[in-house]
Amino acid sequence: MSFEKFVFWVFALILVFAAFRVITVRNPVHAALHLVLAFFTSAGLWMLMEAEFLAITLVLVYVGAVMVLFLFVVMMLDINVSPLKEGFISYLPVGATVAGLIIFEMAMLVGDRYFGLDKVAAPIARPADYSNTRELGSVLYTQYVYPFEIAAVILLVAIIAAIALTMRRREGTKHQDPAKQVLVKRNDRLKIIKMDAEKGE
Amino acid sequence: MLNAILEVVLILAKIVAIMVPLMLAVAYLTFAERKIIGYMQVRIGPNRVGPRGWLQPIADAVKLVMKEVIVPTNSNRFLFIIAPMLSIGPALAAWAVIPFDAGVVLADVDAGLLYILALTSMGVYGVIIAGWAANSKYAFLGAMRSAAQIVAYEIAMGFALVGVLMGAGSLNLTDIVLAQNGSLIHWFWLPMLPLFIIYFISGVAETNRAPFDVAEGESEIVAGFHVEYSGTTFAVFFLAEYANMIMIAALTALLFAGGWLSPFQGIPFLEAAFAWVPGIFWLLAKISFFLFFFLWFRATFPRYRYDQIMRLGWKVFIPLTIVWLVVVGVAIMAELGPWFD
C-alpha cells in the first residue's frame, strides 16, 4: 500500500465515522463538532486530489466561519431531547421506507456503471509548480464568467432578503448609537454649578 | 526507504529548528510585555528571578507545569482537555509556510496565504470548546464573545489579504515578499495603507488582545473562556495566544513591510554599508517592531465595549477594505508606479 493510499484510508475512515456520529450522537454540540471533523477530513481528501484551493477554502469557509456560527447557535439552545424521541416506533415504517428508497436511488446512480474505474480516467499528477488557484481563477473569470456572476447576484439577493426578513424595528428598545456617543462633549453631559459651601451640622 | 526516512528526519529537524526558538520567543515575549508595560507605568516590572529578572519566564513556566490540572465536576472531560490542544495546534502549524529568508521555509506551499488564513480561523475552536466544555457561565460568555468577534474580524482580515494577493499576483508568501523588492517605498504598506492598518488591528482583535480582549475581560467575566483552566492546560492557552501574536506580527512584516528585505535597499551608500546583514535579521527586527505595538496598545487603550467592537468590525472595517480593493484594482490596471508597473 502506497503512502497516499494509506493517508486516503485514514481520512476516509475518520470521515465516515464522523459523518455517522453527526446523526447518531445525542448531544447537538457533539453533533456539530463531528460535522467540523467531517469537513476537515474531507478537505484532507480533496488535498490528496491536488485540489488545494478548494480544500483550503472548505476549511476556511465551512470550518472557520459557518460551523462557528452553527456552534454559536447550537450551544445557546436548550434542547430537551426526550420529546424528540417520542413516537419513534410509529414513524419507523415511513422513515425506513424513505431511507431505503434514497439508498436504492443513490446505489443506482453512484455505482460502477457511471463512476467505475474504467469509466473515469485516473487524474494526471501535476508538477509542483502547477497552481491550482490560478487555473481555477482563469476558468472562472473567462469561460464561466456569466454563471459565476449570476450565482454571486443570487447570493447577494439572498443576503439582502435574509437581513430584510430579520430586521424589525421594535418599539421601546434602548438603542445605542456609538457614532453619536463618541461625539459627546463634556458640555452636553456635565454642568458645573457654583455654590456656597454648606455648614456642617 | 532509507531516503524516505532521511527526508522525514530532515523535516523533523526543521520543525524543531522553528519550534524551539518560537517557544523561547513566547517565553521572553511575556517577560518583555511585563517589563515594557512596567516602564510605561513608571515601575520596574519583574526584577527578582535571575539577573535583572531575566529568568522570570522560566520560573513561571516551571510553576505552571508543576501545578495541578483541575477538571471541573460537571464539565465534559474529553473536550475540556482537548480544547487547549485545538488552540495551540493551528497556532504552531501556521508557521510551516512562513519564509524566514529567500528559500528558508519549511513548506514552500503555493497557496500559503490561504493556508494561513484557514488555520488562523480554526484557532477559535479551542476558545469555543473550552468555554462550552467547562460548564461555567463566565467561560461560556467568553466563548460566545470570542466566536462572534473572530467571525467579524476574519472577514476584514481576509479582504485585507485579498489586496496583498492582488498586488503581488501570488498566494505564495515568498513571492509576495519578492514582489515588494526595490526599496522601502516599494513595500506594500504604502499603496495599501488602509489595508495594512485594518489588517494589523484585526490581527489584534483576532488574537483577543487588549483593547479587544473581551473574551477574557477580567473585570466582567473573571477570565473568560479559560476561567476553569489551571496548570499546564492554562499554560497551553497562554502559549497559543502569544504564538498567535508573533504569527500576526510576522505576517504583517511579510505582507506589508517587505519581510526579510533590507529597509536600506535603494539608498546609495547605506545599501552597501548594510549589505552584510542577513535577511533574517531584518525580518526579526520587523516582527519585534510590530510586537511592540501589541504591548503598547495594551498599556495605552482601555477595553472596547462589546457593541463598539462589533460596529468597528462590520460597519467600518469591512466597507473600508472593499473600497480600498477597488482602489488597488484601479491602480493595478493603471500600472501605477513604482508598485504595479
Coordinates of C-alpha atoms in Angstrom, one line a residue:
Chain A
M1 CA 0.0 0.0 0.0
S2 CA 1.4 3.3 -1.0
F3 CA 1.7 6.2 1.4
E4 CA -1.0 8.2 -0.4
K5 CA -3.4 5.3 -0.2
F6 CA -2.7 4.9 3.5
V7 CA -3.5 8.6 4.0
F8 CA -6.6 8.2 1.9
W9 CA -7.9 5.3 4.1
V10 CA -7.1 7.2 7.3
F11 CA -9.0 10.2 6.2
A12 CA -11.9 8.2 4.6
L13 CA -12.4 6.1 7.8
I14 CA -12.4 9.2 10.0
L15 CA -14.8 11.0 7.6
V16 CA -17.3 8.1 7.6
F17 CA -17.1 7.7 11.3
A18 CA -17.6 11.5 11.9
A19 CA -20.5 11.7 9.4
F20 CA -22.1 8.7 11.2
R21 CA -21.7 10.3 14.6
V22 CA -23.3 13.5 13.4
I23 CA -26.7 11.8 13.1
T24 CA -26.3 9.3 15.9
V25 CA -24.9 11.3 18.8
R26 CA -27.3 12.6 21.4
N27 CA -25.8 16.0 22.2
P28 CA -26.3 18.6 19.4
V29 CA -23.0 20.3 20.3
H30 CA -21.2 17.0 19.8
A31 CA -23.0 16.5 16.5
A32 CA -21.8 19.9 15.3
L33 CA -18.3 19.2 16.4
H34 CA -18.4 15.9 14.5
L35 CA -19.6 17.8 11.4
V36 CA -16.5 20.0 11.8
L37 CA -14.3 16.9 11.9
A38 CA -16.1 15.6 8.8
F39 CA -15.5 18.8 6.9
F40 CA -11.9 18.8 7.9
T41 CA -11.2 15.3 6.8
S42 CA -13.0 15.8 3.5
A43 CA -10.7 18.8 3.0
G44 CA -7.8 16.4 3.5
L45 CA -9.2 14.1 0.9
W46 CA -9.5 17.0 -1.6
M47 CA -6.0 17.9 -0.9
L48 CA -5.0 14.4 -1.9
M49 CA -6.7 15.0 -5.2
E50 CA -4.5 18.1 -5.7
A51 CA -7.4 20.5 -5.3
E52 CA -5.6 22.5 -2.7
F53 CA -7.6 25.7 -3.4
L54 CA -10.9 24.0 -2.8
A55 CA -9.6 22.1 0.2
I56 CA -8.3 25.2 2.0
T57 CA -11.4 27.1 1.1
L58 CA -13.6 24.4 2.5
V59 CA -11.7 24.7 5.8
L60 CA -11.7 28.5 5.7
V61 CA -15.4 28.9 4.9
Y62 CA -17.1 25.9 6.5
V63 CA -14.8 25.0 9.4
G64 CA -13.7 28.6 10.1
A65 CA -16.9 30.5 9.7
V66 CA -20.1 28.6 9.0
M67 CA -19.6 26.0 11.7
V68 CA -18.5 28.6 14.2
L69 CA -21.9 30.3 13.8
F70 CA -23.6 26.9 13.9
L71 CA -22.0 26.1 17.2
F72 CA -22.8 29.6 18.4
V73 CA -26.5 28.9 17.9
V74 CA -26.5 25.2 19.0
M75 CA -24.7 26.0 22.2
M76 CA -27.3 28.5 23.2
L77 CA -30.2 26.2 22.5
D78 CA -31.7 24.4 25.4
I79 CA -32.9 21.3 23.6
N80 CA -34.8 18.7 25.6
V81 CA -34.1 15.5 23.7
S82 CA -36.8 13.3 25.2
P83 CA -39.9 14.8 23.4
L84 CA -38.0 14.4 20.1
K85 CA -37.8 10.7 20.6
E86 CA -41.5 10.2 21.2
G87 CA -43.3 8.2 18.6
F88 CA -40.1 6.6 17.2
I89 CA -41.8 3.3 16.6
S90 CA -44.9 4.8 14.9
Y91 CA -42.8 6.8 12.5
L92 CA -40.3 4.0 11.9
P93 CA -42.1 2.3 8.9
V94 CA -42.4 5.6 6.9
G95 CA -38.8 6.6 7.8
A96 CA -37.4 3.3 6.9
T97 CA -39.2 3.3 3.6
V98 CA -37.9 6.7 2.7
A99 CA -34.4 5.8 3.8
G100 CA -34.5 2.6 1.8
L101 CA -35.7 4.4 -1.3
I102 CA -32.9 7.0 -1.1
I103 CA -30.3 4.3 -0.6
F104 CA -31.7 2.5 -3.7
E105 CA -31.7 5.6 -5.8
M106 CA -28.1 6.5 -4.8
A107 CA -26.9 3.0 -5.5
M108 CA -28.4 3.2 -9.0
L109 CA -26.7 6.5 -9.7
V110 CA -23.4 6.3 -7.8
G111 CA -22.2 2.9 -8.9
D112 CA -19.8 1.1 -11.1
R113 CA -22.0 1.9 -14.1
Y114 CA -21.1 5.6 -14.2
F115 CA -18.2 6.0 -11.8
G116 CA -16.3 2.8 -12.3
L117 CA -12.5 2.8 -12.6
D118 CA -12.9 2.0 -16.3
K119 CA -15.3 4.9 -16.8
V120 CA -13.3 7.7 -15.1
A121 CA -9.7 8.2 -16.2
A122 CA -7.1 8.5 -13.5
P123 CA -6.1 12.1 -12.9
I124 CA -2.7 13.1 -14.2
A125 CA -0.3 14.1 -11.4
R126 CA 0.7 17.7 -11.9
P127 CA 4.2 19.1 -11.4
A128 CA 5.0 21.0 -8.2
D129 CA 4.8 24.5 -9.8
Y130 CA 1.2 23.9 -11.1
S131 CA -1.0 26.5 -9.5
N132 CA -4.5 25.1 -8.8
T133 CA -5.7 28.6 -7.7
R134 CA -4.6 30.3 -10.9
E135 CA -6.1 27.7 -13.1
L136 CA -9.4 27.8 -11.3
G137 CA -9.5 31.6 -11.4
S138 CA -8.7 31.8 -15.1
V139 CA -11.5 29.4 -16.0
L140 CA -14.0 31.0 -13.6
Y141 CA -13.4 34.5 -15.0
T142 CA -13.4 33.6 -18.6
Q143 CA -15.3 30.6 -19.7
Y144 CA -17.8 30.6 -16.8
V145 CA -17.9 34.3 -16.0
Y146 CA -21.7 34.6 -16.6
P147 CA -22.8 31.7 -14.4
F148 CA -20.3 32.9 -11.8
E149 CA -21.7 36.4 -11.7
I150 CA -25.3 35.2 -11.7
A151 CA -24.5 33.0 -8.8
A152 CA -23.0 36.0 -7.0
V153 CA -26.0 38.1 -7.6
I154 CA -28.4 35.4 -6.4
L155 CA -26.3 35.1 -3.2
L156 CA -26.4 38.9 -2.8
V157 CA -30.2 38.9 -3.1
A158 CA -30.4 36.1 -0.6
I159 CA -28.3 38.0 1.9
I160 CA -30.4 41.2 1.5
A161 CA -33.6 39.1 1.8
A162 CA -32.3 37.4 5.0
I163 CA -31.4 40.7 6.5
A164 CA -34.7 42.3 5.4
L165 CA -36.7 39.5 7.0
T166 CA -34.9 39.6 10.3
M167 CA -34.6 43.4 10.6
R168 CA -37.5 44.6 12.7
R169 CA -37.6 47.9 14.5
R170 CA -39.3 47.2 17.7
E171 CA -40.9 49.9 19.8
G172 CA -39.3 50.7 23.1
T173 CA -35.9 49.2 22.6
K174 CA -33.0 51.1 24.1
H175 CA -30.9 51.5 21.0
Q176 CA -27.4 52.9 21.3
D177 CA -25.7 54.9 18.5
P178 CA -21.9 54.7 19.1
A179 CA -21.3 57.4 16.4
K180 CA -23.3 59.8 18.5
Q181 CA -21.8 58.6 21.7
V182 CA -18.2 59.2 20.7
L183 CA -19.1 62.8 19.6
V184 CA -20.4 63.7 23.0
K185 CA -18.7 66.7 24.5
R186 CA -18.3 67.5 28.2
N187 CA -20.7 70.4 28.0
D188 CA -23.6 68.1 26.7
R189 CA -23.5 66.0 29.8
L190 CA -21.9 67.9 32.6
K191 CA -23.0 71.2 34.2
I192 CA -20.7 72.8 36.8
I193 CA -22.7 74.8 39.3
K194 CA -21.1 77.3 41.7
M195 CA -22.5 77.0 45.2
D196 CA -21.5 78.2 48.6
A197 CA -20.0 75.7 51.0
E198 CA -22.7 74.3 53.4
K199 CA -22.3 74.4 57.1
G200 CA -21.9 71.1 58.8
E201 CA -24.5 70.0 61.4
Chain B
M1 CA 13.3 3.5 2.0
L2 CA 16.4 5.0 3.6
N3 CA 16.0 8.2 1.6
A4 CA 12.4 8.5 2.8
I5 CA 13.4 8.1 6.4
L6 CA 16.2 10.7 5.9
E7 CA 13.7 13.1 4.4
V8 CA 11.3 12.7 7.4
V9 CA 14.2 13.2 9.8
L10 CA 15.2 16.3 8.0
I11 CA 11.7 17.8 8.1
L12 CA 11.5 17.0 11.8
A13 CA 14.8 18.7 12.4
K14 CA 13.5 21.8 10.5
I15 CA 10.3 21.7 12.7
V16 CA 12.4 21.6 15.8
A17 CA 14.6 24.5 14.4
I18 CA 11.4 26.6 14.1
M19 CA 9.6 25.5 17.3
V20 CA 12.4 25.8 19.8
P21 CA 13.2 29.5 19.0
L22 CA 9.4 30.1 18.8
M23 CA 8.8 28.8 22.3
L24 CA 11.8 30.8 23.7
A25 CA 10.4 33.8 21.9
V26 CA 7.0 33.2 23.5
A27 CA 8.6 32.9 27.0
Y28 CA 10.6 36.1 26.6
L29 CA 7.7 38.0 25.0
T30 CA 5.8 37.6 28.2
F31 CA 8.9 39.0 30.0
A32 CA 9.2 41.8 27.5
E33 CA 5.5 42.5 28.0
R34 CA 5.8 42.8 31.7
K35 CA 8.9 44.9 31.5
I36 CA 7.7 47.3 28.8
I37 CA 4.3 47.8 30.4
G38 CA 6.1 48.2 33.7
Y39 CA 8.3 51.0 32.4
M40 CA 5.3 52.6 30.6
Q41 CA 3.5 52.7 34.0
V42 CA 6.7 54.1 35.7
R43 CA 7.6 50.9 37.6
I44 CA 10.3 48.4 37.1
G45 CA 8.5 45.2 36.4
P46 CA 9.8 41.7 37.3
N47 CA 13.4 42.0 38.6
R48 CA 13.8 39.3 41.3
V49 CA 14.4 36.0 39.5
G50 CA 17.9 35.8 38.0
P51 CA 19.9 38.8 37.0
R52 CA 17.5 41.8 36.4
G53 CA 14.6 39.3 36.3
W54 CA 15.8 37.5 33.1
L55 CA 14.9 34.1 34.5
Q56 CA 11.3 35.1 35.3
P57 CA 9.6 33.4 32.3
I58 CA 11.5 30.1 33.1
A59 CA 10.3 30.3 36.7
D60 CA 6.7 31.0 35.5
A61 CA 6.8 28.1 33.1
V62 CA 8.1 25.7 35.8
K63 CA 5.5 26.9 38.2
L64 CA 2.6 26.4 35.7
V65 CA 3.8 22.9 34.8
M66 CA 4.1 21.8 38.4
K67 CA 0.5 22.9 39.3
E68 CA -2.4 20.5 39.4
V69 CA -4.7 20.4 36.4
I70 CA -8.3 20.7 37.8
V71 CA -11.1 19.3 35.8
P72 CA -14.5 20.7 36.9
T73 CA -17.0 18.1 38.1
N74 CA -19.8 18.8 35.6
S75 CA -17.5 19.6 32.7
N76 CA -17.1 17.5 29.5
R77 CA -13.8 15.9 30.4
F78 CA -12.7 15.0 26.9
L79 CA -13.5 18.3 25.3
F80 CA -12.1 20.2 28.3
I81 CA -8.7 18.5 27.9
I82 CA -8.7 18.7 24.1
A83 CA -9.6 22.4 23.8
P84 CA -6.1 23.8 24.7
M85 CA -4.6 21.4 22.1
L86 CA -7.0 22.7 19.5
S87 CA -5.9 26.2 20.4
I88 CA -2.2 25.6 20.1
G89 CA -2.3 23.2 17.1
P90 CA -3.2 25.8 14.4
A91 CA -1.1 28.4 16.1
L92 CA 2.0 26.3 15.6
A93 CA 1.0 24.6 12.2
A94 CA 0.7 28.0 10.6
W95 CA 4.5 28.5 11.0
A96 CA 5.1 25.8 8.3
V97 CA 4.7 28.3 5.4
I98 CA 6.4 31.3 6.9
P99 CA 9.6 32.1 5.0
F100 CA 12.4 33.5 7.1
D101 CA 14.6 34.4 4.2
A102 CA 14.7 33.8 0.4
G103 CA 14.1 30.0 0.2
V104 CA 14.3 29.4 4.0
V105 CA 10.9 27.9 4.6
L106 CA 9.6 24.6 5.9
A107 CA 6.9 24.1 3.2
D108 CA 7.0 26.4 0.1
V109 CA 3.3 26.0 -0.5
D110 CA 1.7 27.6 -3.5
A111 CA -1.4 28.7 -1.6
G112 CA 0.5 29.7 1.5
L113 CA -1.6 32.8 2.3
L114 CA -4.8 30.9 2.1
Y115 CA -3.4 28.1 4.3
I116 CA -2.5 30.6 7.0
L117 CA -6.0 32.3 6.8
A118 CA -7.6 28.9 7.1
L119 CA -5.5 27.8 10.1
T120 CA -5.9 31.0 12.0
S121 CA -9.6 30.8 11.5
M122 CA -9.5 27.3 13.2
G123 CA -7.9 28.7 16.4
V124 CA -11.3 29.9 17.6
Y125 CA -12.4 26.3 18.2
G126 CA -10.1 26.0 21.1
V127 CA -11.8 29.0 22.7
I128 CA -15.3 28.0 21.9
I129 CA -14.9 24.4 23.1
A130 CA -13.0 25.5 26.2
G131 CA -15.9 27.8 27.1
W132 CA -18.6 25.2 26.5
A133 CA -16.9 22.2 28.0
A134 CA -16.1 23.9 31.3
N135 CA -19.8 24.2 32.0
S136 CA -19.3 27.6 33.7
K137 CA -21.3 30.7 32.8
Y138 CA -18.3 33.0 32.7
A139 CA -16.4 30.7 30.4
F140 CA -19.4 30.3 28.2
L141 CA -19.9 34.1 27.9
G142 CA -16.3 34.5 27.0
A143 CA -16.5 31.8 24.3
M144 CA -19.6 33.4 22.8
R145 CA -18.0 36.8 22.7
S146 CA -14.8 35.4 21.1
A147 CA -16.8 33.5 18.5
A148 CA -18.7 36.5 17.3
Q149 CA -15.7 38.7 17.4
I150 CA -13.4 36.4 15.4
V151 CA -16.0 35.8 12.7
A152 CA -16.5 39.5 12.3
Y153 CA -12.8 40.4 12.1
E154 CA -11.8 37.5 10.0
I155 CA -13.8 38.9 7.0
A156 CA -11.9 42.3 7.2
M157 CA -8.7 40.4 7.6
G158 CA -9.5 38.2 4.5
F159 CA -10.3 41.3 2.4
A160 CA -7.0 43.0 3.5
L161 CA -5.2 39.9 2.4
V162 CA -7.0 39.9 -1.0
G163 CA -5.4 43.4 -1.6
V164 CA -2.0 41.9 -1.0
L165 CA -2.8 39.0 -3.2
M166 CA -3.9 41.3 -6.0
G167 CA -0.7 43.5 -5.6
A168 CA 1.7 40.5 -5.6
G169 CA -0.3 38.3 -8.0
S170 CA 0.5 35.3 -5.9
L171 CA -0.6 33.4 -2.8
N172 CA 2.9 32.2 -2.1
L173 CA 4.5 34.1 0.8
T174 CA 8.0 34.1 -0.8
D175 CA 6.6 35.6 -4.0
I176 CA 4.7 38.2 -2.0
V177 CA 7.9 39.4 -0.3
L178 CA 9.8 39.4 -3.6
A179 CA 7.0 41.4 -5.2
Q180 CA 7.9 44.2 -2.7
N181 CA 11.6 44.2 -3.8
G182 CA 13.0 47.6 -4.5
S183 CA 13.1 50.0 -1.6
L184 CA 11.2 51.0 1.5
I185 CA 8.7 52.8 -0.8
H186 CA 8.1 49.6 -2.7
W187 CA 6.8 47.7 0.3
F188 CA 3.0 47.2 0.3
W189 CA 2.4 49.3 3.4
L190 CA 2.3 52.5 1.3
P191 CA -0.1 51.6 -1.6
M192 CA -2.2 49.6 0.8
L193 CA -2.0 51.8 3.9
P194 CA -5.7 51.3 4.9
L195 CA -5.5 47.6 4.4
F196 CA -2.2 47.5 6.4
I197 CA -3.8 49.3 9.3
I198 CA -7.0 47.3 9.2
Y199 CA -5.1 44.0 8.9
F200 CA -3.0 44.8 12.0
I201 CA -6.0 46.0 14.1
S202 CA -7.9 42.9 13.0
G203 CA -4.9 40.8 14.0
V204 CA -5.0 42.3 17.5
A205 CA -8.7 41.6 17.6
E206 CA -8.2 38.1 16.3
T207 CA -5.7 37.2 19.0
N208 CA -8.0 38.5 21.7
R209 CA -5.5 41.1 22.9
A210 CA -6.2 44.4 24.6
P211 CA -8.2 46.5 23.7
F212 CA -10.2 43.7 22.1
D213 CA -9.8 41.2 25.0
V214 CA -13.5 41.0 25.9
A215 CA -13.3 37.2 25.6
E216 CA -11.3 37.2 28.9
G217 CA -12.3 40.6 30.2
E218 CA -11.4 40.0 33.9
S219 CA -13.4 42.9 35.2
E220 CA -16.7 41.4 33.8
I221 CA -16.3 37.7 33.4
V222 CA -13.4 36.8 35.6
A223 CA -11.1 35.3 33.0
G224 CA -13.5 34.4 30.2
F225 CA -13.1 31.2 28.4
H226 CA -10.1 29.9 30.4
V227 CA -11.6 30.6 33.8
E228 CA -11.6 26.9 34.8
Y229 CA -8.2 26.1 33.5
S230 CA -5.2 25.6 35.6
G231 CA -1.6 24.4 35.4
T232 CA -0.4 23.0 32.1
T233 CA -3.7 23.4 30.3
F234 CA -3.8 27.1 31.1
A235 CA -0.1 27.4 30.1
V236 CA -1.0 25.9 26.7
F237 CA -3.7 28.5 26.1
F238 CA -1.2 31.2 27.1
L239 CA 1.4 29.8 24.7
A240 CA -1.2 29.7 21.9
E241 CA -2.1 33.4 22.5
Y242 CA 1.5 34.5 22.4
A243 CA 2.4 32.3 19.4
N244 CA -0.6 33.8 17.6
M245 CA 0.7 37.3 18.4
I246 CA 4.1 36.6 17.0
M247 CA 2.4 35.0 14.0
I248 CA 0.3 38.1 13.3
A249 CA 3.4 40.3 13.7
A250 CA 5.4 38.0 11.3
L251 CA 2.6 38.1 8.7
T252 CA 2.3 41.9 8.9
A253 CA 6.1 42.1 8.4
L254 CA 6.0 39.7 5.4
L255 CA 2.9 41.0 3.7
F256 CA 3.2 44.8 4.2
A257 CA 6.7 45.5 5.4
G258 CA 8.9 43.7 2.9
G259 CA 9.7 40.6 5.0
W260 CA 13.4 39.9 5.0
L261 CA 14.2 42.8 2.6
S262 CA 16.6 45.4 3.9
P263 CA 15.0 48.8 4.7
F264 CA 18.1 50.5 3.2
Q265 CA 17.6 49.0 -0.2
G266 CA 17.8 51.5 -3.0
I267 CA 19.6 54.1 -0.8
P268 CA 23.0 54.8 -2.4
F269 CA 25.5 54.4 0.5
L270 CA 23.5 52.7 3.2
E271 CA 22.6 49.8 1.0
A272 CA 26.2 48.8 0.5
A273 CA 27.0 49.5 4.1
F274 CA 24.3 47.2 5.4
A275 CA 24.6 44.5 2.7
W276 CA 26.3 42.1 5.1
V277 CA 23.3 41.9 7.4
P278 CA 21.5 38.6 6.8
G279 CA 17.8 38.9 5.7
I280 CA 16.5 37.1 8.8
F281 CA 17.8 39.9 11.0
W282 CA 15.6 42.4 9.2
L283 CA 12.6 40.1 9.4
L284 CA 13.1 39.5 13.2
A285 CA 13.6 43.3 13.7
K286 CA 10.3 44.0 11.9
I287 CA 8.5 41.3 13.9
S288 CA 9.8 42.8 17.1
F289 CA 8.7 46.2 15.9
F290 CA 5.1 45.0 15.3
L291 CA 5.1 43.0 18.6
F292 CA 6.0 46.2 20.4
F293 CA 2.7 47.7 19.2
F294 CA 0.7 44.8 20.8
L295 CA 2.3 45.7 24.1
W296 CA 2.0 49.4 23.6
F297 CA -1.8 49.0 22.8
R298 CA -2.3 47.1 25.9
A299 CA -0.7 49.8 28.1
T300 CA -2.5 52.6 26.3
F301 CA -6.1 51.8 25.4
P302 CA -9.0 50.9 27.7
R303 CA -11.1 47.8 26.8
Y304 CA -13.6 48.4 24.0
R305 CA -17.2 48.0 24.8
Y306 CA -18.6 44.9 23.1
D307 CA -21.1 46.6 20.7
Q308 CA -18.4 49.0 19.7
I309 CA -16.1 46.1 18.7
M310 CA -18.9 44.7 16.6
R311 CA -19.6 48.0 15.0
L312 CA -15.9 48.6 14.2
G313 CA -15.6 45.2 12.6
W314 CA -18.8 45.1 10.5
K315 CA -19.6 48.7 9.8
V316 CA -16.2 50.3 9.5
F317 CA -13.5 47.8 8.5
I318 CA -15.4 45.7 6.0
P319 CA -16.7 48.6 3.9
L320 CA -13.3 50.3 4.0
T321 CA -11.5 47.2 2.8
I322 CA -13.9 46.7 0.0
V323 CA -13.5 50.3 -1.2
W324 CA -9.7 50.0 -1.0
L325 CA -9.8 46.8 -3.0
V326 CA -11.4 48.7 -5.8
V327 CA -8.7 51.4 -5.5
V328 CA -5.9 48.8 -5.6
G329 CA -7.6 47.2 -8.7
V330 CA -7.7 50.6 -10.5
A331 CA -4.0 51.2 -9.5
I332 CA -3.0 47.8 -10.9
M333 CA -4.9 48.4 -14.2
A334 CA -3.4 51.8 -14.5
E335 CA 0.0 50.2 -13.8
L336 CA 0.7 52.9 -11.2
G337 CA 4.4 53.1 -10.3
P338 CA 6.5 52.2 -8.5
W339 CA 4.5 49.3 -7.2
F340 CA 2.4 47.9 -10.1
D341 CA 4.5 48.7 -13.2

